[in-house]
Amino acid sequence: MPHSQNSAEVVSEPGPDRARSLAVVVLAAGLGTRMRSATAKVLHCIGGQPLVSYVLEAARPMAPERVVVIVGHQAEAVRAACAPHGGGADLRFVMQAEQRGTGHAVQCAVPELEGFRGDVLILYGDVPALRADTLAAFVDGHRRSGATLSLLTARFRDPTGYGRIIRGPSGGIERIVEERDASPDERHISEINTGIYCVDARLLVSAVEALAADNAQGEYYLTDIVSVAHARGQRLWSRNVDDVVEVTGINTRTELADMEARIRRSIVEKWMAAGVTFEDPGTAYVGADVSIGEDTTIGPNIQLRGATVIGRGCRLDGSACLQDARLGDGVHIKFGVVITESEVGDHDEIGPFAHLRPGTSLAAHVRIGNFVETKKARLGPGTKANHLTYLGDVTIGEDTNVGAGTITCNYDGFRKYQTVIGDRVQIGSDTQLVAPVAVGSDAYVGAGTTVTQSVPPGTLVVSRVAQRHVEGWVARRRAREATAAKAGASAPPARSTPARAKVRTKTAAPKAKATKAGTKSGTRSSGRRSTTKRARPRR
Ligand code: UD1
Ligand code: CA
């Protein structure tokens, strides 16, 4: 519950100052020693987004005029991480090469606040659960109160490690004392400093100039601006935050993991409230920018990342990973599907075990079955590719059936080529489409065909060699093998390899013939098989 101290009670009427300009200062220079990482703390991610981005996003709805980020460790990477989250604000970066404390960090920001008249909201880069409405209410309360310095405080059951709020006899805030500098009595105080302040720009600039490093850590403490303001008779105000999680900073990997779980859970709860069923909420991973339609069911182990959009009434069975995917309504994603930067139409069925790679765009009522991979593939309504198929750089019309084992041969080692297939085409199983190539509407491609030239509409195309029958071949073959085996048993082995080598030497000539016959009769087994290997008795 908000409460106010010092001279100001909550003033309910909006004062003239409520339209003041707002600047945001984010402290993000520290390494974060307790993370034990070569990566600066604010770059560690939750939900795939760096910690600092959450803070910037929480400030964004207030449309600050200026955002100043204090960077130090991995300054360039931190800048890059911040850049997409500045909103329309004038985003500035200040280098704090040596971290001499939070007060020193704000001193570094002073030149960037030059000429700014209004309020400065100070935030830390490592508090990712901070909510936009909490910040907005805090800034609003600060303005209504008429204070020049306001603090966001919290009551922690275990306040260890935090700065404690020291209040005077009338309950007004007088100063903040850091854990290390606190007396045993002061350490019993459970009201802590969250590190979030809203300060009149002019007061802030003059107060940070007055800071001294006379404390246990020999640092410039930003917290000391409170005693400076109090000594100058400035009006102070504070607001207590109800949900302590919101203001919890991340200092260790355990805290990072706990926060990740909390944030994930809250996202899942938001979608449950919006009418989405999660069969196993604990294993659902839903990114902050994902959207899911009503009456969709999400099974176990589903990851929805990036700007993924799921329509209404979809079903995702389980173990799927969708990154920047757009699903229409009534889509069924079966087990084990990976979809990246692709569109899936209404009532499509995908999987199990399908992989839709970037640039896949499926119309309505499309079926993609098991072990099918697509890339830059546009499939028209009602088209199906149900089994073991690669469709890359291809456009297919409507109601076409792509048989099992079809491959678009789109790459010659140098360039990618297009395949275009019309409407109502039947592509037989085990077809290779050697791009660039087109198959006209209503064409039939016979099973096992290698299509190298474009096929006119309504045409049957077959590239198979004629089937040949060699009568009595099996019996003759078995007889030969039996004779060879007998001879082999009485003679010493010709080579170190036993039985197999014997057979090979004795029957090399007839075997070669048999193989030739096999090839001629259209057997599609690999031509790379050696003659001798094929000659081995089989089955
Ligand atoms: C600070 C507060 C403490 C408060 C706590 C809340 C001070 C002196 N203490 O303590 O009252 O309860 O936060 O979490 O302010 N940073 C810089 N440059 C520096 C030092 C720090 O950019 O020279 C950044 C850090 O990267 C971090 C933030 O400021 O994001 C806070 O610094 P940290 O050292 O974690 O402060 P605490 O000791 O936690
Ligand atoms: Ca901290």
XYZ file of C-alpha atoms and ligand atoms in Angstrom:
579
model
C 0.000 0.000 0.000
C 1.319 3.430 -0.832
C 2.077 5.584 2.126
C 3.661 8.946 2.446
C 5.959 10.577 4.908
C 7.580 13.844 5.772
C 5.612 16.875 4.852
C 3.516 15.266 2.147
C 0.455 13.106 2.373
C -0.903 11.687 -0.860
C -2.441 14.606 -2.699
C -5.354 13.354 -4.725
C -5.753 16.295 -7.069
C -3.437 16.350 -10.018
C -1.061 19.223 -9.546
C 0.389 21.348 -12.325
C 3.633 19.397 -11.997
C 2.173 16.151 -13.234
C 3.018 17.014 -16.805
C 6.704 17.423 -15.987
C 9.251 15.839 -18.268
C 10.750 12.555 -17.273
C 14.272 11.246 -17.741
C 15.308 7.712 -16.848
C 18.774 6.788 -15.654
C 19.645 3.068 -15.669
C 22.705 1.863 -13.781
C 24.235 -0.991 -15.743
C 27.990 -0.629 -15.453
C 28.765 -3.357 -12.933
C 30.188 -6.772 -13.770
C 28.163 -8.606 -11.145
C 30.942 -10.510 -9.416
C 28.592 -13.052 -7.827
C 27.432 -14.271 -11.221
C 30.979 -15.620 -11.705
C 30.801 -14.859 -15.358
C 32.789 -13.229 -18.122
C 29.476 -11.729 -19.216
C 28.287 -8.502 -17.602
C 25.369 -9.213 -15.295
C 22.775 -7.127 -17.133
C 23.448 -9.178 -20.289
C 22.424 -12.450 -18.664
C 19.080 -13.487 -20.047
C 15.654 -14.372 -18.792
C 13.241 -15.665 -21.373
C 15.942 -15.111 -23.965
C 16.081 -11.363 -23.226
C 18.893 -9.588 -21.371
C 18.082 -8.380 -17.861
C 18.573 -4.724 -18.791
C 15.919 -4.939 -21.513
C 13.215 -5.667 -18.915
C 13.999 -2.489 -17.037
C 13.915 -0.393 -20.194
C 10.626 -1.999 -21.231
C 9.122 -1.262 -17.805
C 9.989 2.416 -18.247
C 8.867 2.624 -21.866
C 5.095 3.202 -21.384
C 5.872 6.396 -19.465
C 7.454 7.711 -22.659
C 10.508 9.270 -21.008
C 12.034 12.117 -22.926
C 15.539 10.922 -22.285
C 17.025 7.575 -21.209
C 20.596 7.536 -19.942
C 22.232 4.140 -19.467
C 25.442 3.961 -17.438
C 27.661 1.324 -19.017
C 31.046 -0.037 -17.994
C 31.693 -3.733 -18.292
C 31.146 -4.880 -21.872
C 29.880 -1.440 -22.712
C 29.443 -2.165 -26.415
C 27.401 -5.301 -25.855
C 25.255 -3.551 -23.256
C 24.602 -0.681 -25.676
C 23.577 -3.161 -28.351
C 21.273 -4.940 -25.908
C 19.622 -1.647 -24.916
C 19.215 -0.166 -28.378
C 15.995 -2.011 -29.378
C 14.282 -1.091 -26.094
C 14.626 2.681 -26.002
C 11.175 3.287 -27.454
C 10.943 6.784 -28.848
C 13.222 8.163 -26.155
C 16.495 9.924 -26.722
C 18.723 6.999 -25.682
C 22.156 7.998 -24.422
C 25.013 5.976 -23.019
C 27.536 7.089 -20.468
C 30.777 5.263 -19.855
C 31.714 4.618 -16.238
C 35.097 3.010 -16.782
C 35.804 2.416 -13.130
C 32.904 1.476 -10.886
C 33.272 3.631 -7.826
C 29.753 3.218 -6.564
C 26.155 3.961 -7.445
C 26.610 7.651 -6.577
C 29.623 7.848 -8.870
C 27.599 6.213 -11.641
C 24.978 8.953 -11.430
C 27.730 11.596 -11.280
C 28.878 10.235 -14.640
C 25.365 10.787 -15.993
C 25.194 14.436 -14.944
C 26.542 15.852 -18.245
C 23.746 13.986 -20.066
C 21.164 15.603 -17.778
C 22.479 19.059 -18.617
C 19.616 21.408 -19.380
C 17.016 18.832 -18.407
C 14.240 20.181 -16.209
C 11.917 17.611 -14.719
C 12.075 14.355 -12.816
C 14.745 11.718 -13.063
C 13.729 8.131 -12.429
C 16.719 6.065 -11.357
C 16.643 2.318 -12.002
C 19.076 -0.570 -11.760
C 19.667 -2.800 -14.736
C 19.309 -6.031 -12.779
C 15.663 -5.910 -11.582
C 13.807 -7.697 -14.389
C 10.449 -8.287 -12.672
C 9.749 -4.584 -12.270
C 6.329 -3.749 -13.684
C 5.487 -0.773 -15.800
C 2.386 0.101 -13.777
C 4.368 0.026 -10.522
C 6.805 2.539 -11.969
C 4.048 4.706 -13.393
C 2.224 4.759 -10.045
C 5.469 5.623 -8.288
C 6.242 8.550 -10.583
C 2.640 9.695 -10.379
C 2.706 9.526 -6.569
C 5.956 11.461 -6.502
C 4.426 14.241 -8.579
C 1.182 14.359 -6.610
C 3.102 14.526 -3.337
C 5.050 17.571 -4.394
C 8.249 15.903 -3.139
C 11.595 16.548 -4.756
C 12.956 13.121 -3.817
C 10.921 9.908 -3.635
C 11.952 6.381 -2.810
C 10.422 3.068 -3.755
C 10.776 0.934 -0.650
C 9.843 -2.622 0.319
C 9.554 -4.695 3.469
C 11.677 -7.829 3.264
C 11.376 -10.666 5.737
C 15.122 -11.037 5.350
C 16.553 -7.601 4.562
C 20.166 -8.821 4.600
C 22.344 -7.084 2.067
C 20.002 -4.192 1.370
C 20.208 -0.566 2.420
C 17.808 0.134 5.333
C 15.426 3.064 5.479
C 16.028 5.177 8.575
C 13.024 7.211 9.640
C 12.851 10.006 12.190
C 10.564 10.195 15.248
C 7.629 11.442 13.127
C 8.074 8.675 10.586
C 9.731 10.814 7.943
C 12.666 9.405 5.978
C 16.008 10.802 7.077
C 18.617 8.623 5.448
C 19.557 5.195 4.104
C 22.196 3.084 5.736
C 23.955 0.285 3.881
C 24.201 -3.125 5.530
C 27.944 -2.811 6.019
C 27.638 0.578 7.689
C 24.570 -0.254 9.772
C 24.503 -0.667 13.535
C 23.056 -3.935 14.927
C 19.813 -2.097 15.710
C 19.602 -0.650 12.224
C 20.076 -4.103 10.750
C 16.814 -5.149 12.392
C 14.909 -2.709 10.206
C 12.987 -4.605 7.562
C 12.145 -1.631 5.344
C 14.696 -1.546 2.573
C 15.812 0.635 -0.298
C 14.898 -0.935 -3.633
C 17.334 1.388 -5.383
C 14.555 3.036 -7.357
C 14.277 6.782 -6.905
C 12.433 9.649 -8.508
C 14.270 12.924 -8.043
C 13.923 16.460 -9.272
C 16.738 16.855 -11.809
C 18.215 19.960 -10.215
C 18.240 18.416 -6.750
C 19.820 15.250 -8.111
C 22.640 17.064 -9.875
C 23.506 19.147 -6.830
C 23.111 16.251 -4.381
C 25.397 13.822 -6.236
C 28.039 16.543 -6.361
C 27.908 16.669 -2.567
C 28.593 12.940 -2.093
C 31.647 11.686 -0.223
C 33.116 8.182 -0.166
C 33.419 7.999 3.611
C 31.907 4.565 4.160
C 32.849 0.921 4.630
C 33.369 0.331 0.894
C 35.047 3.650 0.091
C 32.456 4.171 -2.650
C 30.198 7.014 -3.620
C 26.791 5.886 -2.448
C 23.772 7.176 -4.310
C 21.791 6.425 -1.180
C 23.462 9.388 0.518
C 21.425 11.821 -1.611
C 18.629 11.069 0.856
C 20.452 12.525 3.847
C 21.643 15.411 1.667
C 18.049 16.211 0.661
C 16.801 15.784 4.221
C 19.487 18.143 5.546
C 18.430 20.719 2.961
C 14.826 20.497 4.116
C 13.591 18.993 0.851
C 10.249 17.216 0.732
C 10.670 13.421 0.671
C 8.065 10.835 -0.197
C 8.065 7.068 -0.439
C 5.931 4.303 -1.769
C 6.016 0.764 -0.523
C 5.911 -1.905 -3.192
C 3.563 -4.804 -2.383
C 5.178 -7.559 -4.380
C 8.797 -7.812 -3.286
C 9.645 -10.017 -6.274
C 9.233 -6.979 -8.495
C 12.146 -5.175 -6.925
C 14.386 -8.164 -6.345
C 17.747 -7.702 -8.000
C 19.564 -10.601 -9.646
C 22.961 -11.241 -8.143
C 23.559 -14.985 -8.579
C 22.772 -17.719 -11.093
C 20.332 -19.247 -8.636
C 18.438 -15.976 -8.435
C 18.521 -15.820 -12.228
C 16.982 -19.296 -12.521
C 14.361 -18.550 -9.847
C 13.394 -15.348 -11.610
C 13.221 -17.108 -14.950
C 10.807 -19.637 -13.437
C 8.680 -16.883 -11.873
C 8.515 -14.819 -15.027
C 7.727 -17.890 -17.126
C 5.019 -18.916 -14.723
C 3.459 -15.460 -14.775
C 3.404 -15.453 -18.592
C 1.753 -18.875 -18.651
C -0.784 -17.717 -16.053
C -1.613 -14.694 -18.172
C -2.413 -16.978 -21.131
C -4.397 -19.368 -18.952
C -6.497 -16.413 -17.836
C -6.955 -15.569 -21.511
C -8.427 -19.013 -22.241
C -5.436 -21.183 -23.135
C -5.069 -24.685 -21.665
C -1.612 -25.797 -20.561
C -1.424 -29.512 -19.880
C 1.859 -29.091 -18.033
C 2.462 -25.406 -17.226
C 5.802 -26.200 -15.588
C 7.320 -27.307 -18.887
C 5.823 -24.617 -21.088
C 8.176 -21.916 -22.235
C 6.320 -18.912 -23.621
C 8.267 -15.806 -24.599
C 7.081 -12.378 -23.538
C 6.172 -11.359 -27.100
C 4.196 -14.477 -27.959
C 0.429 -14.393 -28.418
C -1.953 -17.353 -28.134
C -5.617 -17.541 -29.136
C -8.514 -18.747 -27.003
C -9.187 -22.473 -26.595
C -5.752 -23.477 -27.753
C -4.215 -26.402 -25.885
C -0.504 -26.486 -25.185
C 0.926 -29.914 -24.328
C 4.110 -30.686 -22.379
C 7.544 -29.355 -23.363
C 6.422 -26.684 -25.750
C 8.673 -23.714 -26.461
C 7.098 -20.660 -28.049
C 9.750 -18.079 -28.786
C 10.205 -14.720 -30.427
C 7.165 -13.130 -32.020
C 5.262 -16.395 -32.378
C 1.509 -16.013 -32.851
C -0.835 -18.967 -32.289
C -4.458 -18.790 -33.414
C -7.615 -19.990 -31.677
C -8.502 -23.600 -31.056
C -5.063 -24.947 -31.931
C -3.590 -28.046 -30.397
C 0.141 -28.517 -29.790
C 0.643 -32.101 -28.645
C 4.089 -31.773 -27.089
C 7.833 -31.308 -27.521
C 7.678 -28.621 -30.149
C 9.785 -25.514 -30.595
C 8.285 -22.566 -32.465
C 10.359 -19.482 -33.151
C 8.740 -16.497 -34.890
C 6.001 -18.754 -36.213
C 2.462 -17.693 -37.167
C -0.246 -20.295 -36.781
C -3.803 -19.801 -37.984
C -6.850 -21.205 -36.192
C -7.514 -24.889 -35.528
C -3.948 -25.927 -36.333
C -2.769 -29.279 -35.002
C 0.947 -29.476 -34.243
C 1.832 -33.053 -33.433
C 4.727 -34.327 -31.373
C 8.292 -33.282 -32.135
C 7.856 -30.343 -34.497
C 10.288 -27.458 -35.060
C 8.977 -24.340 -36.827
C 11.075 -21.250 -37.508
C 9.989 -18.016 -39.226
C 7.117 -19.716 -40.978
C 3.360 -19.388 -41.473
C 0.935 -22.215 -40.923
C -2.607 -21.871 -42.250
C -5.976 -22.597 -40.615
C -6.646 -26.260 -39.858
C -3.244 -27.443 -41.014
C -1.796 -30.616 -39.507
C 1.922 -30.697 -38.937
C 4.075 -33.613 -37.813
C 4.908 -35.676 -35.938
C 8.615 -34.965 -36.484
C 8.390 -32.223 -39.060
C 10.707 -29.283 -39.572
C 9.397 -26.065 -41.087
C 12.352 -23.813 -41.780
C 12.362 -20.073 -42.550
C 10.180 -18.910 -45.403
C 7.673 -21.728 -45.226
C 4.159 -20.500 -45.898
C 1.301 -22.952 -45.781
C -2.266 -22.166 -46.848
C -5.294 -23.686 -45.069
C -5.892 -27.438 -44.735
C -2.315 -28.356 -45.574
C -0.815 -31.569 -44.196
C 2.862 -31.934 -43.435
C 3.600 -35.405 -42.118
C 6.486 -37.159 -40.451
C 10.068 -36.518 -41.481
C 9.182 -33.736 -43.835
C 11.419 -30.679 -44.049
C 10.381 -27.465 -45.757
C 12.312 -24.274 -46.478
C 11.115 -21.286 -48.538
C 8.168 -23.435 -49.496
C 4.725 -22.073 -50.364
C 2.016 -24.693 -50.332
C -1.509 -24.001 -51.561
C -4.729 -25.013 -49.789
C -5.335 -28.714 -49.289
C -1.877 -29.752 -50.429
C -0.236 -32.664 -48.633
C 3.306 -33.899 -48.108
C 2.845 -36.698 -45.655
C 6.097 -38.605 -45.474
C 9.880 -38.343 -45.740
C 10.184 -35.356 -48.016
C 12.328 -32.281 -48.583
C 10.607 -29.257 -50.076
C 12.982 -26.311 -50.529
C 12.622 -23.236 -52.772
C 9.301 -24.471 -54.031
C 5.842 -23.162 -54.826
C 3.028 -25.708 -54.909
C -0.594 -25.036 -55.863
C -3.716 -26.437 -54.248
C -4.821 -30.026 -53.610
C -1.524 -31.434 -54.776
C -0.252 -34.641 -53.236
C 3.473 -34.988 -52.718
C 4.363 -38.672 -52.366
C 6.690 -40.232 -49.834
C 10.361 -39.603 -50.366
C 10.022 -36.657 -52.727
C 13.009 -34.370 -52.928
C 13.371 -30.966 -54.513
C 16.992 -30.948 -55.654
C 17.387 -27.200 -55.231
C 21.130 -26.788 -54.838
C 23.993 -27.542 -57.204
C 26.742 -26.556 -54.815
C 26.706 -22.950 -56.052
C 23.159 -21.669 -56.348
C 19.623 -22.449 -55.232
C 16.933 -23.062 -57.864
C 13.147 -22.948 -57.815
C 10.637 -25.716 -58.312
C 7.079 -24.781 -59.275
C 4.272 -27.334 -59.002
C 0.696 -26.638 -60.053
C -2.732 -27.618 -58.675
C -4.046 -31.192 -58.251
C -0.668 -32.681 -59.146
C 0.181 -36.231 -58.036
C 3.862 -36.523 -57.295
C 4.682 -40.221 -57.042
C 6.834 -41.603 -54.254
C 10.586 -41.291 -54.525
C 10.525 -38.464 -57.027
C 13.437 -36.122 -57.484
C 12.627 -32.713 -58.888
C 15.866 -31.310 -60.266
C 15.396 -27.542 -60.115
C 14.875 -25.271 -61.897
C 11.863 -27.223 -63.012
C 8.081 -26.896 -63.209
C 5.279 -29.434 -63.067
C 2.015 -28.192 -64.599
C -1.403 -28.539 -62.969
C -3.109 -31.949 -63.091
C 0.149 -33.670 -64.060
C 1.057 -37.117 -62.745
C 4.629 -37.926 -61.867
C 5.251 -41.655 -61.754
C 6.931 -43.114 -58.696
C 10.697 -43.090 -58.857
C 10.886 -40.406 -61.515
C 13.739 -37.947 -61.765
C 12.142 -34.856 -63.231
C 14.755 -32.816 -65.076
C 12.547 -31.039 -67.605
C 9.354 -29.140 -66.995
C 6.203 -31.209 -67.282
C 3.202 -29.778 -69.173
C -0.195 -29.702 -67.431
C -2.230 -32.887 -67.448
C 0.754 -35.023 -68.500
C 2.039 -38.292 -67.062
C 5.783 -38.291 -66.659
C 7.805 -41.427 -65.872
C 11.560 -41.805 -66.061
C 11.820 -45.379 -64.837
C 13.597 -48.043 -66.916
C 11.362 -50.916 -67.943
C 11.060 -53.778 -65.508
C 12.709 -57.064 -66.586
C 12.015 -60.580 -65.253
C 14.768 -63.209 -65.292
C 12.994 -66.493 -64.815
C 14.633 -69.254 -62.763
C 17.436 -66.910 -61.725
C 17.047 -67.500 -57.997
C 17.270 -71.270 -58.214
C 20.382 -71.081 -60.391
C 21.940 -68.617 -58.038
C 21.281 -70.732 -54.954
C 22.750 -73.762 -56.635
C 25.932 -71.873 -57.466
C 26.243 -70.634 -53.923
C 25.786 -74.111 -52.507
C 28.526 -75.504 -54.778
C 30.846 -72.672 -53.817
C 30.220 -73.262 -50.125
C 31.060 -76.968 -50.440
C 34.260 -76.274 -52.334
C 35.191 -73.653 -49.779
C 34.760 -76.062 -46.857
C 37.333 -78.549 -48.256
C 39.903 -76.024 -49.531
C 42.060 -73.725 -47.368
C 40.711 -70.136 -47.234
C 41.968 -67.992 -50.104
C 42.215 -64.907 -47.889
C 42.335 -64.177 -44.232
C 38.634 -63.223 -44.207
C 36.694 -66.474 -43.903
C 33.629 -67.750 -45.794
C 32.790 -64.406 -47.416
C 36.168 -64.058 -49.121
C 35.933 -67.615 -50.421
C 32.591 -67.011 -52.013
C 33.821 -63.819 -53.566
C 36.880 -65.319 -55.268
C 35.130 -68.388 -56.513
C 32.090 -66.676 -57.954
C 33.290 -63.260 -58.987
C 32.413 -63.591 -62.649
C 28.790 -64.791 -62.455
C 28.109 -62.320 -59.617
C 29.072 -59.387 -61.772
C 26.549 -60.489 -64.339
C 23.825 -60.865 -61.765
C 24.451 -57.334 -60.552
C 24.176 -55.945 -64.006
C 20.860 -57.691 -64.412
C 19.693 -56.214 -61.137
C 20.600 -52.706 -62.244
C 18.947 -53.168 -65.577
C 15.750 -54.329 -63.996
C 15.413 -50.930 -62.394
C 16.530 -51.720 -58.865
C 17.063 -48.372 -57.221
C 19.635 -49.472 -54.696
C 22.687 -47.300 -54.643
C 24.892 -47.503 -57.710
C 27.856 -46.995 -55.453
C 27.683 -50.549 -54.112
C 30.710 -52.463 -55.290
C 30.259 -55.446 -57.521
C 31.899 -57.777 -55.057
C 29.719 -56.636 -52.232
C 26.565 -57.094 -54.251
C 27.820 -60.553 -55.212
C 27.647 -61.640 -51.610
C 24.871 -64.106 -50.918
C 21.947 -62.139 -49.524
C 18.606 -62.918 -47.887
C 22.288 -0.892 -3.769
C 21.940 0.179 -2.762
C 21.144 -0.432 -1.610
C 19.907 -1.106 -2.151
C 20.270 -2.113 -3.217
C 19.040 -2.612 -3.891
C 23.766 1.794 -2.841
C 24.990 2.270 -2.185
N 23.153 0.762 -2.271
O 23.162 -1.824 -3.163
O 20.760 0.565 -0.696
O 19.217 -1.743 -1.085
O 21.087 -1.518 -4.243
O 19.345 -3.606 -4.814
O 23.357 2.334 -3.850
N 26.496 0.093 -10.521
C 27.103 0.862 -11.470
N 28.259 1.498 -11.159
C 28.837 1.397 -9.938
C 28.214 0.593 -8.969
C 27.035 -0.039 -9.291
O 26.615 0.993 -12.590
O 29.891 2.007 -9.744
C 25.253 -0.583 -10.869
C 25.381 -2.071 -10.812
O 25.757 -2.592 -12.065
C 23.969 -2.502 -10.405
C 23.470 -1.331 -9.583
O 24.286 -0.246 -9.902
O 23.126 -2.670 -11.505
C 23.472 -1.619 -8.080
O 24.790 -1.831 -7.661
P 25.119 -2.879 -6.524
O 26.587 -2.872 -6.307
O 24.485 -4.169 -6.843
O 24.419 -2.206 -5.258
P 23.999 -2.949 -3.932
O 25.195 -3.213 -3.130
O 23.122 -4.075 -4.265
Ca 22.483 -5.341 -6.188
